[in-house]
Every structure is written in structure tokens, then in C-alpha cells.
Amino acid sequence: MSALVWLIPALPLAGFVALVVGGRRLGDPWAGWLATAAVGGSFLVVLGVFADLVGRGAEARSIHQELFTWIPAGSFQASMGLLADPLSITMCLFVTGVGSLIHLYAIGYMHGDEKFSKFFTYLNLFIFSMLMLVLGDNLLLTFLGWEGVGACSYFLISFWHTDPANASAGKKAFVTNRVGDWGFMVATFLVWTSVGSIGYLDIANAAHHGEIAAVTATAIAVLFFVAATGKSAQLPLFVWLPDAMAGPTPVSALIHAATMVTSGVYLLVRLNPILHAAGWANDLIAWVGVATALVAATVAVTQNDIKKVLAYSTVSQLGYLFLAVGTGNYVAAIFHMVTHAFFKALLFLGSGSVILGMAHEQDMRRYGNLRKYMPITAGTFIIGWLAIAGVPPFSGFWSKDEILAGAYAHNKVMLALGLITALLTAFYMSRQVFMTFFGPERWREADAVATGDGDHADAHDSAHDSAHDDHAHHLTPDHTPSESPWVMTLPLVVLGALAIVGGALNLPFTDSTKVLEHWLEPVVGVHELGVEGATLVALAAIAVVLGLVGIGLAGAVYLARRIPASTVERPEFGWGLWIDRGYAAFMGGPGRALFDAISRFDKAVIDGAVDGVANAVGAAGAVLRRTQTGRVRNSAIGLATGAVAVLVYFVVRMSF
Amino acid sequence: MFATLLQATGAGDKLVTPEVPWSHLAPQLILVVGATVGVIAAAALRGRLRRSVGAVGAAVVAGAAIVSIIPLWHRVSNPAQGPISAVNGAIGVDRFSLFVTALLCAAVILASFTAEAYLQREGLDGPEFSLLLLLAAAGGSVMAGANDLIVMFIGIEVLSLAVYVLAAMHARRISSQESGLKYFLLGGFASAFLLYGIALTYGATGTTSLLRVQSFLAERVLTDDGLLLGGLALMLVGFAFKVGAVPFHMWTPDVYQGAPSPVTGFMAAAVKTAAFAGMLRVFVVGFASYADLWRPVVGALAIASLVVGAVMSVVQTNVKRMLAYSSIAHAGFVLLGVDAASAEGTAASLFYLAAYTAMALGTFAVVTVVGGSGDGAHTLDAYRGLGRRRPGLALAMSLFLLAQAGTPVTIGFLAKLGVIRAAIDADQWALAIVAMLTAVISTFMYLRIVVAMYFAESESESDDRGELRIPWGVGVTIGVAVIATLVLGVVPGPLEHLSDDALPVLVAVDGR
């Protein structure tokens, strides 16, 4: 099976090529089935490779397949090689696994869209790029995948580009990510100059032998973290992710929740040998992570768009992942990444199902009591809710707890912020569930939004609510929601099951139940939490209690209505949005002036130079053109003159 | 007459004919016999053959020649046997000649498919068309293997005569006739230079065999090498004309513009390849000891070709003329590899020629389609709005043009990288820098076409021309060229290995 590693990215690539060539002819729904089959096949290959790796000893769990030398430029060598080890195969498992479920779901969700086949073309290209990102054996290949997933993400965010809001959301994602990509490139150059190679195995080797100076390692780590803040939507570059919800919901689930946005975390975990030597860079990562988690969680409380809540929730959960990475707790980061992929994909797909059932309305203030109409969606959504809220024994509880335990051992303030975030998470997710699936059927009220309980929030988020899943809104009071077709509910059920049992990957009871930890040991090494039994249990208890408090509070506000919502949905909670607005203000004011100045410089000096060269070329061409009369006589004279010139040269050379 | 000649040279009264190892000359023989049989069949069955038979036949013959190359390649790659020279050392069979022959055959296959569609559309008769392609390839193949200057000259003439006729093939179009005649007149002029150069070389060394020229020059130092230098200069002029290097390029735009579009593609790809093969063999191998003398001239030709090709292409408004000047610039790039006068430079040149063969045949296949009935729509205007009318065709054209400009992930990038690297390794920094700068100028021209296809609003009259048809033959050519341009751009390894191995050698071994 190990020889077939190349097949993992090749299958989605083949699917992509097939769809480019014949996608439109296949049409709806066969293009979707083809794409799903390509990713599903890839998943099966991953399973095979996975089984092969499990069968080996811990030391031998790494398949390095060098396909060919890709760019040989002097001493710089970049190979087209794949590295299948526990870390990359774990990533591949959930990228292709969750990916194929979301492909299946999208067959139902995108049904009837006029660009149906194009959607799946992009989706397969995305899976290919994501697999190259995680399987590449060097930084350049990862960067190629990094740009590939980015490009697919921009295409898909502005998939319905006729709406200017969607197009501008795509642009925003693009521009924000450029900032991060700059970090990636500079860091890669730094690695090249200090290690002499950009292969991961060489980097790990050099780091283990202490060949990378601490200062260099810190710089590299910080620069890669800059890259990660862009792609994985951390402070201060997280602003694009909420707007990215303009894309179709399967895209939000696949790219902007489960896979692409975690690639920053993957990158840092992959480079853990450098992080070990990177000193304060680790603290920076942890602090930024926990701050992002808290800020995004507070913003989520004030959102009324069902997908926006999930978007901020994703940013917040990604913050947890970086907290884990920064505290050296890599296993917990991967663990939570996997469980988060399960439950957040589930929640997004559930929200998509709701949006479809509610005639593309995304405002939760017009939902209510949907559990009566959409039992499967409601049931699975509730599972996802309990998982993210950290209620045992759902998967999110186990993985989040490990991150918090790592934070406890590292810094008590981080732990406190993490716990507050956990409380807020439970609160805003409960709010979402209660507003959507419980309570009165608010869309039947004539003017629900105006008389509803959240109108004060309008003031600051109306500007950001413009990016809707679809442009058409025809939710009428006599609308009757209906459950989605089986292609959409089946992925929900499977992901629901995974969200329940995902915690079994790494149970903290005994050494033998820490499956993921032992599995990843060859890549990330052994990490002692430094937190023992009783403390661990106490921490878990506190987290559970806080989670339940959050749920209870939300129940009091949105179910029992003991407390008016306006007391909790404080505008101050929207503070995270100030960053977004700050960017907008800068771009509109001083930034604009700066860019205008640069543009003038560009016009006058750079363009002037370019135009000058172009004019010179044109003038030279015009002169030369006169020699080209097309007469044989003149051509012959030219030929003879040239021959004489060559002869004269040789004669001159001869006489010396 | 033979008798007097023999008496004069005192070779005795018995004419000793060299033994011909037929199996070693299989590729050339297949091409020549195929073409001859084809011509006879076409004459005998005139009018009773379907048009496509010629194209398919030529493709089959060229394919058979490629197949016959495979065992020969393995034989000469075998260290125990090595390269051979046949017919009394006149023709060398080494990996260089086999590589070039295979390339020429591939060009014949692709060009004959394009030509099939062209003949159909223009209502031309024509198995001769495809068969002349075969003859041209046979001539080119002889050039690639020639170990003797006279054999080289025969090869060039076989190639050229076939191509003169091909250029004038569209007899009803005055521009095609003009193109053929111009090419013939100037080609004859250039051949005379070449022949005179060979004669002078014979005068200086007493032999026309490259092998013996080489050993002659190795054994003694000429106190007065004026005759030899004159020979070198004139031979250089002859080759420079064939590859279309500045200042011997005057014919190129006129001939490229007037010749039928599939022929133009073949000229750009195959004639250039064969001429460079001859040049590499004669100069880089045969006159290696005089490299210090001829290298500056080749370098000057390279710079002139790069600059003039790039600058002139920008001011053209006819796409075929643009591409003609671009082919001059490409010749400049290949000259970088020749100028390096090293194994690396030769390999880079071969890689470049292979890459250019794919790109040029693809480009001119698109030009053939866009040219429309009468093969006249070659202005930039004809390309306006192509992106909307035929998105697939426009996409393929964009790919070929971007590849020619040297965009990464295409074969064109690696080809340019290879020759520039060879130039830098040979310490020719000026050449390398000029090459890179002119590549930027050329890019402007390529982008002009791309912009016209996608961004320019098409004039109302161009819409009236109706749907462009893409016959299956052209489709095959474009498809293969696209695949080659992209796949070899990402996975260049196999082709690189082949071109690295394909170095010309001069051996006296008469392999049996």
C-alpha cells in the first residue's frame, strides 16, 4: 500500500481534470457523484496507507516517496516528494473523510444551481491542493498547496459573484491572506539559508542536532506564525473568515471550518522541531491564540446570522488550537483539530440544511421551533452543540479539556481566559440552538425582526450581515420548512456519530487509551502535560460546570425569557469588530491617501520607465522595419552583408 | 568519368563501394522508402484515394521510423557496443542523431494531422503534401547524423527542396507561391555559401570527413589557417540562414507569412531543429578545437537574433509575422546553447528544440484554424473575441503563447532556464542577461495576442464569420501539444534524461 501514496492526491486531481473536460456534459447531479467518488476513492487509499503504517513499528512509520526532482536550480533542489507519516496521514484521513461527506452533501445542496459542475470542479481542486499541502515533503510543495487552497477558497467565496458583496468578500480573503503568505515566503527563504534545504526531514534533522540558532529559529517560527494567522484567521488577520461565509454552505463547512483554516496549525505542528528552539515565539503563539479565542467568542454572542455565529465560533476554536501549539501541546492541537472538524462540519452542514429549509433566510431571529419540521437536522445539530459546548461524553469535551490542562501547566492567566471562552462558547451555541430549533415559530410573525428581541444589534452588524448565502429571500409567514433529502442528512448522521465518539481517539484515563498521542509520537515527540490525576479531574469538572452555566444562562434568556436578551447581547461584545472597522477606516482614510500616493509614483516613475522602454522598442522596431522591404534583392544584400561581416571578423582574428 | 576520376586520385582500378549496414539506417530508410512508395501510389491512384490517406500514411511511416529508433537507441546506449558510424564513416548513428530524428518524426506526425484539415478546407489535392514532410524529415535526419560535410550538404538540400515545394504548395494563393520562390532563391544563395565553406575547409584540411578534420586539427597547429577560417565563416553563414538567425533572417517573416500555416509550423519546428542539429554537429563537435574563434560570432548572432526578434515582433500586426519574429528570438535562445560549446549547452539546445517543436506546432495549428477558409485571417483583429467564440481554442493558444514566453509550469520555462544556465556556466553573463531582457519584451507581444483573444471586444464583422470549425486532425495536434507543453513542464525528467544523453560523438567504429 505504501507505494500508492501518490494516488491520494492523484485521484482528486484526476477528478478535477475530468470535470474540467467533461463536467458540463455530465451536469447535475452526475458531476457531483464523480467528484464525490474521486474523493471517496482517495479516502480508501488513505485508509490503506493508514493500515500499513499502523502495522509498522513506531520508528518505521514514515513513507517518503520522491516522485521526481522538480526544480533543480544550482544547489537549490526542490523535489516532488510525498511524506506520509502519522501526522500527514491523520490530516489526510479527516480531509478526505470529512471531504467526501461534504461532497455528498453538496450534491443535494447545490442541486439546481446553474454552475453545479463548476462548483465540484473547484471542490476537487481544493481537495487536491489540501492533500498536497499536508503530504508535501518540503516547504515549497506545502506552499504550492497553501496557495492552491487559497485560490480555491477565493473562487468559492465569490462563487455567486454576481452579488457584489460576495465578490468583495472574496477579495477581502485574498488581500488578507497575501499578508500571511509574505510571512510564509520569507520564512522559507530563512529556512533555506540556515538549513540548506527545505525538506521537512532535513529541517527536523538540523533542528535535532541544534544546527539552527535560537534567534533564527525564533524568527522562522514568528514568520510562519504570521502565515498561519492569515490562513487560520487569527488576530489580527481574522477579519476575512466571517465574510467568507458568503460562499455556499458546503464550502464554509469544508474549507472555512474543517480543513483549510487548520493548515496553519498543521504547518506549525509539522515544524515543531523549530518551535522547540524558538523561545518566546511559543508564548506569542499561545497568547495570540487565547486572545483570538476570547475575542471571537464574544463577537459570536452578538451575531444573528446563523452562519456568522459559526464563523466566529470557528475563529475562536482555532484560537484554542494555537493555544495548544504555543504551549507545546501538539497532540491536543491535532486532537481538537480532528474533533472540531467533525462537529464544526456537522454544525455548518446542519445550518445549510436549515437555510435550505427556510428558503435561504439566514437570520436566526426569524427561525424557531424547527425541530418539529426538521427532526434529523435538529437532532444532529444538537449533538454538535453538545460537543462544542464541552458536555461529556461528547468529543469536544475531551479535546478541549486537554488544551485547557496544557494551558494550566503553562500559565494560569491563559487557563482563565480559556475557561471564560468555554463559558461563552456554551452560551452562544445554546443561544443559536434555542433560537433556531426551539421557541415560537417567529417567521410567522409579520415583522419579526423589528419586534424581535435582538433589534439593538442591528446597528453594528447590519453592515456585516450583507454577505448572505444566497441573494434570494422569499421567506413568507406561511412557509412550511421541510427536511432535506437523504444525500444531505446522511452526512449529518455520520458526522453526528463521529462527533459523539470522536473523543475516544485520546482518552486520558490510562496510558493505553491515549491512542492519538502514541500514534503521533514519531512526529511530535513525547510531551508531558505536567498535570496529574486529581488536578485534571478538577479542571474537567470546572470546565463542565462552566459549560452548563453557559447553557443554563442561554436557556434563561432565550427559552424561559427570564432575562431580556438586550442585557446580554451588549454592543460592547462586538469589540472584535472594531478591528474590522479599523481596517475599513484605515483603507478609506490615510491608507487610501497612501495608496494614491504610491499609485501616482507608479504612474509617473514606474509606468514612465515601462512606457519609455515600450516606446523605445516601438521606435527601434519602426526603424528596423524599414530594412524589411520584402524584396528578395534586399534580403540577398542583407545576407551578403552579414556574410561579409562574419568573414571580416575571422580575417581580423586570423591576423592577430 | 568515374574511371578518370579514379585514375586521377590513384585509387586503383577497382571501385571499392562501402558496405551499407541497412539495419542501422532503418529510420532514414523507412522515411525515404515510405515517401517514395507514397509518391508512386499517389500518382498511380490519383483521385481514387481519400484525402486523409496521405496524412494518416505519413503519420504511420513517421511512427514506424520512431519505433525503429527504439532498438537502435538501446544498442548505442549499451556501453559494450556504443555509437556507430555507417557507410564508411559518413553517417553517424548516435543518440544525438536518433533523438533529433525522433523529434523530426514527431513533428511530421503532428504537422500532417494539421495539414490534413488544412487541405480539406482549402480543397487542395494532396498526398504529396504529407509525403514531402516525410522527405524533409529524412533530409533532416541525415543532417543530424552526418559525419561528413558533403553528406551534411546532401541532407540540407533534401530537406530544403522539400520545404521549398511545401511553402509554395497552395498554388492558388499568390502569397504562397511568392513565399516558396523567395525561400528557394535565398535558400539557394545560402546553400552556395555553405558549399563554398565546405570547399574551403576541404582545401585547408584535405578531407570533408568531420572525423578526419577533427584529428587533422588535433595533430598539427596550422601556421596559416586563413583558408580554414574562411571555410568556417561561410559554413556558419549557411547554417545561420537555415536557423533564421539575425542578420540572415530576412526571409523568415515573408516566408512564414506566405507559406500555408501548417507548413509554417513545420518550418519553425522541424527545419530549425534539423539546422541546429547540423550546426551542433559541425561546430560544437567537429570544430571543437576552434571554439574560441567561432564562439564570439555565434554569441553575436544570438544577441542580434534575440534583440531583433523580440523588438520586431512587438511592432507587427500580423500574427504569423509576430510568430515569425518570435521564432527568430527562439533561435537566439538555442544559439545560447550552441555558444556554450559544452555538453550541457548541447543538451539544453536539444531540450529547447524539443520544447519549441511542441509549442510551435500547437501554435500554428491554432493559427491554421483561425486563418479560416483561404488561410488569410491572420491579423490581430481575427483573434479578437476568440475567448468568447471558441473558449477551448483560445485557452490552448494562450497556453502555447505563455509557454513560449517562458511561464513557469510550462515546458517553455524549463527550456529557457536550461539554455540560460548553460550560458552562465560558460561564463557568458552578457548573453544570459540579454536573453532574459528580451524574453520580457517578447512576453509583451505574446500577451498582446492573449489580450486580443480575451479582453478586446470583437468587431461586428468578425462575428459574422460564423463558427470556426476545429477538424479532428487539428484537434489531435493541439491536444498532443497541450499535453506535451504542460506535462513536460511539470515532469521534465524523462525528456531531460533523453536530451542529456543525446550528445553527438564522432566515432570511426563501423558497427556491425
Short mmCIF file of C-alpha atoms in Angstrom, two decimals, chain A residues 277-564:
data_model
loop_
_atom_site.label_atom_id
_atom_site.label_comp_id
_atom_site.label_asym_id
_atom_site.label_seq_id
_atom_site.Cartn_x
_atom_site.Cartn_y
_atom_site.Cartn_z
CA ALA A 277 14.19 26.03 19.72
CA ALA A 278 12.12 29.14 19.15
CA GLY A 279 11.90 30.58 22.68
CA TRP A 280 9.43 33.40 23.05
CA ALA A 281 7.75 32.72 19.74
CA ASN A 282 5.84 29.95 21.51
CA ASP A 283 4.47 32.37 24.09
CA LEU A 284 3.45 34.72 21.31
CA ILE A 285 1.55 31.93 19.58
CA ALA A 286 -0.20 30.89 22.78
CA TRP A 287 -1.19 34.45 23.74
CA VAL A 288 -2.46 35.34 20.30
CA GLY A 289 -4.36 32.06 20.23
CA VAL A 290 -6.11 32.51 23.53
CA ALA A 291 -6.84 36.17 22.82
CA THR A 292 -8.39 35.27 19.49
CA ALA A 293 -10.44 32.56 21.16
CA LEU A 294 -11.86 35.06 23.65
CA VAL A 295 -12.46 37.94 21.25
CA ALA A 296 -14.16 35.82 18.62
CA ALA A 297 -16.34 34.12 21.23
CA THR A 298 -17.60 37.48 22.46
CA VAL A 299 -18.40 38.62 18.94
CA ALA A 300 -20.27 35.39 18.30
CA VAL A 301 -22.70 36.29 21.10
CA THR A 302 -23.93 39.32 19.19
CA GLN A 303 -24.41 37.76 15.77
CA ASN A 304 -27.82 36.96 14.34
CA ASP A 305 -26.79 35.33 11.08
CA ILE A 306 -26.71 31.58 11.67
CA LYS A 307 -23.52 31.16 9.65
CA LYS A 308 -21.80 34.21 11.14
CA VAL A 309 -22.18 32.72 14.62
CA LEU A 310 -20.50 29.56 13.39
CA ALA A 311 -17.80 31.58 11.62
CA TYR A 312 -16.79 33.45 14.76
CA SER A 313 -17.05 30.21 16.65
CA THR A 314 -14.56 28.71 14.18
CA VAL A 315 -12.16 31.59 14.70
CA SER A 316 -12.49 31.07 18.43
CA GLN A 317 -11.89 27.32 18.25
CA LEU A 318 -8.86 27.88 16.02
CA GLY A 319 -7.59 30.14 18.76
CA TYR A 320 -7.74 27.14 21.09
CA LEU A 321 -5.64 25.19 18.62
CA PHE A 322 -2.95 27.85 18.61
CA LEU A 323 -3.09 27.99 22.39
CA ALA A 324 -2.30 24.27 22.35
CA VAL A 325 0.52 24.71 19.82
CA GLY A 326 2.03 27.58 21.77
CA THR A 327 2.06 25.57 24.97
CA GLY A 328 3.85 22.72 23.19
CA ASN A 329 0.76 20.56 23.47
CA TYR A 330 0.79 19.37 19.84
CA VAL A 331 -1.20 16.20 20.41
CA ALA A 332 -4.01 18.21 21.92
CA ALA A 333 -3.91 20.60 18.97
CA ILE A 334 -4.29 17.78 16.46
CA PHE A 335 -6.85 16.05 18.67
CA HIS A 336 -9.04 19.12 18.89
CA MET A 337 -8.47 19.82 15.19
CA VAL A 338 -9.96 16.43 14.36
CA THR A 339 -12.91 16.61 16.73
CA HIS A 340 -13.53 20.20 15.67
CA ALA A 341 -13.56 19.07 12.04
CA PHE A 342 -16.29 16.60 12.98
CA PHE A 343 -18.55 18.83 14.97
CA LYS A 344 -18.00 22.10 13.15
CA ALA A 345 -18.55 20.49 9.75
CA LEU A 346 -21.68 18.96 11.28
CA LEU A 347 -22.88 22.33 12.55
CA PHE A 348 -22.22 24.06 9.24
CA LEU A 349 -23.91 21.36 7.22
CA GLY A 350 -26.80 21.48 9.69
CA SER A 351 -27.04 25.22 9.25
CA GLY A 352 -27.02 24.70 5.49
CA SER A 353 -29.88 22.27 5.83
CA VAL A 354 -31.76 24.85 7.90
CA ILE A 355 -31.02 27.61 5.39
CA LEU A 356 -32.31 25.44 2.57
CA GLY A 357 -35.41 24.53 4.57
CA MET A 358 -36.05 28.18 5.36
CA ALA A 359 -35.91 29.48 1.78
CA HIS A 360 -32.39 30.88 2.16
CA GLU A 361 -33.16 33.01 5.18
CA GLN A 362 -30.13 33.18 7.46
CA ASP A 363 -31.38 35.45 10.22
CA MET A 364 -31.90 33.39 13.35
CA ARG A 365 -34.40 35.93 14.61
CA ARG A 366 -36.84 34.61 12.04
CA TYR A 367 -36.33 30.94 13.00
CA GLY A 368 -37.84 28.96 15.85
CA ASN A 369 -39.30 25.54 16.63
CA LEU A 370 -37.63 23.99 13.61
CA ARG A 371 -37.09 20.68 15.45
CA LYS A 372 -40.71 19.93 14.64
CA TYR A 373 -40.11 20.23 10.89
CA MET A 374 -36.53 19.04 10.54
CA PRO A 375 -36.03 16.29 13.11
CA ILE A 376 -32.79 14.83 11.68
CA THR A 377 -31.17 18.21 11.19
CA ALA A 378 -32.24 19.27 14.67
CA GLY A 379 -31.07 16.05 16.32
CA THR A 380 -27.65 16.10 14.72
CA PHE A 381 -27.26 19.84 15.28
CA ILE A 382 -27.94 19.29 18.97
CA ILE A 383 -25.20 16.66 19.05
CA GLY A 384 -22.81 19.15 17.50
CA TRP A 385 -23.89 21.77 20.01
CA LEU A 386 -23.24 19.49 22.98
CA ALA A 387 -19.88 18.53 21.51
CA ILE A 388 -18.67 22.09 21.08
CA ALA A 389 -20.11 23.18 24.41
CA GLY A 390 -17.87 20.63 26.11
CA VAL A 391 -20.52 18.40 27.61
CA PRO A 392 -19.19 14.94 28.41
CA PRO A 393 -19.01 12.41 26.86
CA PHE A 394 -19.20 14.22 23.54
CA SER A 395 -15.95 14.56 21.64
CA GLY A 396 -15.35 18.28 22.18
CA PHE A 397 -15.17 17.82 25.92
CA TRP A 398 -12.14 15.52 25.79
CA SER A 399 -10.12 17.51 23.31
CA LYS A 400 -10.85 20.94 24.77
CA ASP A 401 -10.06 19.65 28.22
CA GLU A 402 -6.61 18.57 27.11
CA ILE A 403 -5.87 22.02 25.73
CA LEU A 404 -7.01 23.64 28.97
CA ALA A 405 -4.91 21.23 31.00
CA GLY A 406 -1.89 22.20 28.92
CA ALA A 407 -2.67 25.87 29.47
CA TYR A 408 -2.97 25.27 33.21
CA ALA A 409 0.51 23.83 33.32
CA HIS A 410 1.83 26.77 31.33
CA ASN A 411 0.21 29.89 32.62
CA LYS A 412 -2.80 30.38 34.88
CA VAL A 413 -3.98 33.50 33.09
CA MET A 414 -4.18 31.60 29.83
CA LEU A 415 -6.24 28.97 31.61
CA ALA A 416 -8.61 31.60 32.96
CA LEU A 417 -9.13 33.16 29.54
CA GLY A 418 -9.62 29.70 28.07
CA LEU A 419 -12.25 28.88 30.67
CA ILE A 420 -14.12 32.14 30.04
CA THR A 421 -14.09 31.30 26.36
CA ALA A 422 -15.52 27.89 27.16
CA LEU A 423 -18.36 29.54 29.07
CA LEU A 424 -19.06 31.95 26.21
CA THR A 425 -18.91 29.11 23.69
CA ALA A 426 -21.56 27.18 25.57
CA PHE A 427 -23.65 30.34 25.77
CA TYR A 428 -23.61 31.45 22.14
CA MET A 429 -24.08 27.93 20.81
CA SER A 430 -27.03 27.37 23.14
CA ARG A 431 -28.41 30.69 22.02
CA GLN A 432 -28.19 29.53 18.44
CA VAL A 433 -29.83 26.20 19.13
CA PHE A 434 -32.62 27.72 21.19
CA MET A 435 -33.34 30.47 18.66
CA THR A 436 -33.34 28.03 15.77
CA PHE A 437 -34.92 24.84 16.96
CA PHE A 438 -36.97 25.88 19.98
CA GLY A 439 -39.36 28.63 20.91
CA PRO A 440 -42.12 30.17 18.78
CA GLU A 441 -42.15 30.00 15.00
CA ARG A 442 -41.05 33.58 14.52
CA TRP A 443 -41.14 33.71 10.77
CA ARG A 444 -44.92 33.51 11.04
CA GLU A 445 -44.97 36.87 12.78
CA ALA A 446 -45.41 39.56 10.20
CA ASP A 447 -42.50 41.80 11.12
CA ALA A 448 -40.43 39.52 13.27
CA VAL A 449 -37.14 41.29 13.14
CA ALA A 450 -38.40 44.72 14.09
CA THR A 451 -40.40 43.46 17.07
CA GLY A 452 -37.95 40.76 17.98
CA ASP A 453 -35.62 40.84 20.91
CA GLY A 454 -32.39 41.50 19.15
CA ASP A 455 -33.04 44.69 17.23
CA HIS A 456 -30.42 46.72 19.06
CA ALA A 457 -27.79 44.51 17.50
CA ASP A 458 -28.79 45.77 14.11
CA ALA A 459 -26.87 48.96 14.46
CA HIS A 460 -23.47 47.43 14.31
CA ASP A 461 -23.80 44.23 12.44
CA SER A 462 -26.09 45.18 9.64
CA ALA A 463 -23.11 46.26 7.64
CA HIS A 464 -21.60 42.84 8.05
CA ASP A 465 -24.73 40.85 7.52
CA SER A 466 -24.82 41.69 3.89
CA ALA A 467 -22.87 38.61 2.88
CA HIS A 468 -25.62 36.07 2.68
CA ASP A 469 -25.59 32.58 1.38
CA ASP A 470 -27.90 33.47 -1.42
CA HIS A 471 -29.37 36.59 -2.81
CA ALA A 472 -32.94 35.39 -2.94
CA HIS A 473 -35.06 35.84 0.17
CA HIS A 474 -38.60 34.77 -0.01
CA LEU A 475 -39.37 33.54 3.46
CA THR A 476 -43.07 34.20 3.88
CA PRO A 477 -45.17 33.76 7.02
CA ASP A 478 -46.99 30.78 5.52
CA HIS A 479 -43.75 28.93 4.73
CA THR A 480 -43.54 25.36 5.96
CA PRO A 481 -39.97 24.13 6.42
CA SER A 482 -39.19 20.62 5.29
CA GLU A 483 -36.40 18.14 5.97
CA SER A 484 -33.56 17.94 3.43
CA PRO A 485 -33.01 14.95 1.08
CA TRP A 486 -31.01 11.91 2.17
CA VAL A 487 -27.77 12.96 0.47
CA MET A 488 -27.73 15.86 2.91
CA THR A 489 -28.97 14.12 6.03
CA LEU A 490 -26.72 11.08 5.66
CA PRO A 491 -23.52 13.13 6.10
CA LEU A 492 -25.20 14.81 9.08
CA VAL A 493 -25.86 11.46 10.72
CA VAL A 494 -22.36 10.14 10.05
CA LEU A 495 -20.74 13.34 11.33
CA GLY A 496 -23.10 13.28 14.31
CA ALA A 497 -21.91 9.81 15.21
CA LEU A 498 -18.29 10.92 14.84
CA ALA A 499 -18.93 14.00 16.96
CA ILE A 500 -20.19 11.73 19.74
CA VAL A 501 -17.42 9.15 19.74
CA GLY A 502 -14.50 11.25 18.40
CA GLY A 503 -13.21 11.69 21.92
CA ALA A 504 -12.26 8.04 22.01
CA LEU A 505 -9.21 8.91 19.94
CA ASN A 506 -7.36 10.06 23.01
CA LEU A 507 -8.92 9.29 26.38
CA PRO A 508 -6.86 10.43 29.34
CA PHE A 509 -7.67 7.52 31.68
CA THR A 510 -4.69 5.25 31.21
CA ASP A 511 -1.65 5.28 29.04
CA SER A 512 -3.11 2.72 26.65
CA THR A 513 -6.20 4.80 25.91
CA LYS A 514 -4.08 7.71 24.67
CA VAL A 515 -4.16 6.30 21.16
CA LEU A 516 -3.55 9.52 19.25
CA GLU A 517 -0.68 10.52 21.49
CA HIS A 518 1.24 7.31 20.81
CA TRP A 519 0.34 7.43 17.15
CA LEU A 520 1.78 10.92 16.73
CA GLU A 521 4.82 10.30 18.90
CA PRO A 522 7.23 9.72 15.99
CA VAL A 523 6.46 13.22 14.71
CA VAL A 524 5.86 15.43 17.72
CA GLY A 525 7.83 13.56 20.36
CA VAL A 526 6.76 12.97 23.94
CA HIS A 527 5.11 15.82 25.77
CA GLU A 528 4.45 15.65 29.49
CA LEU A 529 1.45 17.70 30.46
CA GLY A 530 2.70 18.05 33.98
CA VAL A 531 -0.84 17.83 35.28
CA GLU A 532 -1.74 14.87 37.44
CA GLY A 533 -4.90 12.94 38.14
CA ALA A 534 -6.75 14.97 40.75
CA THR A 535 -5.95 18.34 39.16
CA LEU A 536 -7.02 17.00 35.80
CA VAL A 537 -10.34 15.87 37.17
CA ALA A 538 -10.84 19.18 38.95
CA LEU A 539 -10.08 21.10 35.76
CA ALA A 540 -12.50 18.95 33.80
CA ALA A 541 -15.16 19.50 36.45
CA ILE A 542 -14.71 23.27 36.33
CA ALA A 543 -14.94 23.25 32.53
CA VAL A 544 -18.10 21.16 32.61
CA VAL A 545 -19.69 23.35 35.24
CA LEU A 546 -18.87 26.49 33.24
CA GLY A 547 -20.29 24.88 30.12
CA LEU A 548 -23.50 24.02 31.92
CA VAL A 549 -23.69 27.52 33.34
CA GLY A 550 -23.43 28.89 29.83
CA ILE A 551 -26.20 26.61 28.62
CA GLY A 552 -28.32 27.47 31.63
CA LEU A 553 -27.86 31.20 31.10
CA ALA A 554 -28.81 30.89 27.47
CA GLY A 555 -31.84 28.86 28.49
CA ALA A 556 -32.87 31.56 30.93
CA VAL A 557 -32.57 34.24 28.28
CA TYR A 558 -33.84 32.58 25.12
CA LEU A 559 -36.09 29.75 26.33
CA ALA A 560 -37.60 30.86 29.61
CA ARG A 561 -37.13 34.53 28.75
CA ARG A 562 -36.42 35.46 32.37
CA ILE A 563 -33.77 37.89 31.32
CA PRO A 564 -34.24 40.19 28.31
#
